[in-house]
């Protein structure tokens, strides 16, 4: 997929500082010299091409509710099935496979501790697996934004 200039700008310029307004896409359009419709279409195309996986806020969960890192020990042949069950919960994000006995990891964020525990219990009931709960003990900030140089050419592999 060849990305339009608008799509490139959306990727590079709005990984941080997304406008917190009642019309954020109109604000993006204004700043990028585009229309709200074009911005929405560009984002939808990026999502459909699996280039954009998520558009949403990252917030200090301790101030907004309760959350925990969690893991499951899933038989390898059931990994995709169990991941689909876990992904059905709107409180789950950052669901990923790892090479470890606990091979399915995810973050659960909820409005309060009661709801968080209810989600974890429900995941155990639906999967038949015990959830390893790993609450955060110390916060670290990791900046996951990246500038992408869309003009650079991929390096050629040298063949000897």
Tab-separated table of C-alpha atoms in Angstrom:
chain	number	residue	atom	x	y	z
A	1	UNK	CA	0.000	0.000	0.000
A	2	UNK	CA	1.339	3.402	-0.924
A	3	UNK	CA	0.562	5.912	1.779
A	4	UNK	CA	-0.746	9.333	0.930
A	5	UNK	CA	0.946	12.418	2.326
A	6	UNK	CA	-2.034	12.857	4.651
A	7	UNK	CA	-1.658	9.298	5.973
A	8	UNK	CA	2.085	9.829	6.497
A	9	UNK	CA	1.381	13.043	8.390
A	10	UNK	CA	-1.238	11.382	10.560
A	11	UNK	CA	1.212	8.603	11.461
A	12	UNK	CA	4.160	10.851	12.246
A	13	UNK	CA	2.540	13.915	13.727
A	14	UNK	CA	-0.250	12.506	15.851
A	15	UNK	CA	1.229	9.679	17.838
A	16	UNK	CA	1.289	12.222	20.665
A	17	UNK	CA	-0.717	15.308	21.432
A	18	UNK	CA	-3.939	14.110	19.838
A	19	UNK	CA	-6.431	16.974	20.219
A	20	UNK	CA	-8.744	16.597	23.197
A	21	UNK	CA	-11.702	18.446	21.770
A	22	UNK	CA	-15.271	17.594	20.843
A	23	UNK	CA	-14.166	17.426	17.168
A	24	UNK	CA	-10.602	16.060	17.166
A	25	UNK	CA	-10.660	14.950	13.530
A	26	UNK	CA	-11.792	18.395	12.405
A	27	UNK	CA	-8.897	19.838	14.417
A	28	UNK	CA	-6.437	17.455	12.730
A	29	UNK	CA	-7.867	18.360	9.340
A	30	UNK	CA	-7.480	22.059	10.047
A	31	UNK	CA	-3.855	21.632	11.074
A	32	UNK	CA	-3.062	19.404	8.081
A	33	UNK	CA	-4.893	21.502	5.492
A	34	UNK	CA	-7.435	18.791	4.828
A	35	UNK	CA	-11.070	18.034	5.575
A	36	UNK	CA	-12.490	16.041	8.467
A	37	UNK	CA	-13.895	13.511	5.986
A	38	UNK	CA	-10.473	13.045	4.353
A	39	UNK	CA	-8.850	12.524	7.751
A	40	UNK	CA	-11.455	9.936	8.745
A	41	UNK	CA	-11.114	8.139	5.403
A	42	UNK	CA	-7.311	8.131	5.684
A	43	UNK	CA	-7.454	6.662	9.193
A	44	UNK	CA	-10.008	4.048	8.135
A	45	UNK	CA	-7.813	2.983	5.195
A	46	UNK	CA	-4.806	2.665	7.534
A	47	UNK	CA	-6.855	0.524	9.894
A	48	UNK	CA	-8.184	-1.686	7.109
A	49	UNK	CA	-4.626	-2.210	5.834
A	50	UNK	CA	-3.536	-3.237	9.375
A	51	UNK	CA	-1.118	-0.310	9.464
A	52	UNK	CA	-3.055	1.384	12.256
A	53	UNK	CA	-3.977	-1.029	15.016
A	54	UNK	CA	-5.355	1.334	17.597
A	55	UNK	CA	-6.389	4.945	17.947
A	56	UNK	CA	-7.029	5.831	21.547
A	57	UNK	CA	-5.826	7.518	24.639
A	58	UNK	CA	-3.052	6.375	26.925
A	59	UNK	CA	-3.754	7.631	30.396
A	60	UNK	CA	-2.562	7.247	33.954
A	61	UNK	CA	-4.704	4.268	34.867
A	62	UNK	CA	-4.067	4.714	38.609
A	63	UNK	CA	-5.972	7.996	38.421
A	64	UNK	CA	-8.771	6.630	36.262
A	65	UNK	CA	-9.542	3.224	37.714
A	66	UNK	CA	-7.838	-0.093	38.231
A	67	UNK	CA	-5.613	-2.203	36.016
A	68	UNK	CA	-3.212	-5.092	36.047
A	69	UNK	CA	-0.922	-7.049	33.799
A	70	UNK	CA	-2.132	-10.628	33.545
A	71	UNK	CA	-0.982	-13.838	31.917
A	72	UNK	CA	-2.321	-17.249	31.020
A	73	UNK	CA	-0.558	-20.563	30.494
A	74	UNK	CA	-2.313	-21.724	27.334
A	75	UNK	CA	-1.713	-25.009	25.505
A	76	UNK	CA	-0.078	-23.964	22.210
A	77	UNK	CA	-2.831	-25.530	20.111
A	78	UNK	CA	-5.449	-23.432	21.959
A	79	UNK	CA	-3.577	-20.122	21.906
A	80	UNK	CA	-5.557	-18.481	19.092
A	81	UNK	CA	-8.894	-19.640	20.509
A	82	UNK	CA	-8.121	-18.406	24.023
A	83	UNK	CA	-6.748	-15.100	22.670
A	84	UNK	CA	-10.087	-14.550	20.924
A	85	UNK	CA	-11.935	-15.089	24.199
A	86	UNK	CA	-9.676	-12.637	26.034
A	87	UNK	CA	-9.973	-10.077	23.239
A	88	UNK	CA	-13.756	-9.989	23.592
A	89	UNK	CA	-13.461	-7.995	26.810
A	90	UNK	CA	-13.458	-4.243	26.223
A	91	UNK	CA	-11.335	-3.902	29.362
A	92	UNK	CA	-8.461	-5.862	27.763
A	93	UNK	CA	-5.663	-4.293	25.771
A	94	UNK	CA	-2.053	-5.149	24.950
A	95	UNK	CA	-2.903	-8.805	24.381
A	96	UNK	CA	0.135	-10.618	22.985
A	97	UNK	CA	1.806	-14.014	22.797
A	98	UNK	CA	5.141	-14.661	24.485
A	99	UNK	CA	7.596	-17.521	24.375
A	100	UNK	CA	7.206	-18.662	27.972
A	101	UNK	CA	5.131	-21.122	29.989
A	102	UNK	CA	2.808	-18.155	30.530
A	103	UNK	CA	2.405	-17.509	26.834
A	104	UNK	CA	-0.559	-15.126	26.601
A	105	UNK	CA	-0.151	-11.728	28.265
A	106	UNK	CA	-2.617	-8.880	28.465
A	107	UNK	CA	-3.514	-5.754	30.399
A	108	UNK	CA	-6.932	-5.359	31.981
A	109	UNK	CA	-8.132	-1.853	32.800
A	110	UNK	CA	-11.449	-1.275	34.546
A	111	UNK	CA	-13.370	1.462	36.309
A	112	UNK	CA	-12.620	0.006	39.740
A	113	UNK	CA	-11.073	-2.980	41.540
A	114	UNK	CA	-14.404	-4.814	41.738
A	115	UNK	CA	-14.929	-4.657	37.967
A	116	UNK	CA	-11.295	-5.599	37.337
A	117	UNK	CA	-11.652	-8.729	39.493
A	118	UNK	CA	-14.959	-9.590	37.837
A	119	UNK	CA	-13.295	-9.470	34.372
A	120	UNK	CA	-10.392	-11.654	35.525
A	121	UNK	CA	-12.790	-14.165	37.073
A	122	UNK	CA	-14.899	-14.248	33.907
A	123	UNK	CA	-11.780	-14.863	31.777
A	124	UNK	CA	-10.920	-17.797	34.047
A	125	UNK	CA	-14.448	-19.183	33.727
A	126	UNK	CA	-14.522	-18.873	29.931
A	127	UNK	CA	-11.009	-20.215	29.301
A	128	UNK	CA	-10.831	-22.782	32.099
A	129	UNK	CA	-7.360	-21.397	32.867
A	130	UNK	CA	-6.073	-19.686	35.992
A	131	UNK	CA	-5.081	-16.064	35.386
A	132	UNK	CA	-1.707	-14.991	36.769
A	133	UNK	CA	-2.301	-11.462	38.096
A	134	UNK	CA	0.712	-9.155	38.099
A	135	UNK	CA	-0.269	-5.742	39.483
A	136	UNK	CA	2.110	-2.867	38.837
A	137	UNK	CA	4.499	-2.151	41.697
A	138	UNK	CA	6.439	0.703	40.092
A	139	UNK	CA	5.549	2.889	37.113
A	140	UNK	CA	7.919	3.346	34.172
A	141	UNK	CA	7.292	5.650	31.244
A	142	UNK	CA	8.136	4.155	27.873
A	143	UNK	CA	7.709	6.436	24.865
A	144	UNK	CA	6.417	4.245	22.056
A	145	UNK	CA	6.185	6.917	19.397
A	146	UNK	CA	8.408	6.633	16.350
A	147	UNK	CA	9.162	8.976	13.482
A	148	UNK	CA	9.010	7.093	10.200
A	149	UNK	CA	11.129	8.288	7.275
A	150	UNK	CA	8.796	7.519	4.392
A	151	UNK	CA	11.336	8.854	1.856
A	152	UNK	CA	14.128	6.441	2.747
A	153	UNK	CA	14.692	3.400	0.605
A	154	UNK	CA	15.181	0.016	2.244
A	155	UNK	CA	18.800	-1.107	2.375
A	156	UNK	CA	19.792	-3.648	-0.254
A	157	UNK	CA	21.127	-6.914	1.041
A	158	UNK	CA	24.657	-7.667	-0.095
A	159	UNK	CA	25.025	-11.048	-1.801
A	160	UNK	CA	28.482	-12.561	-1.787
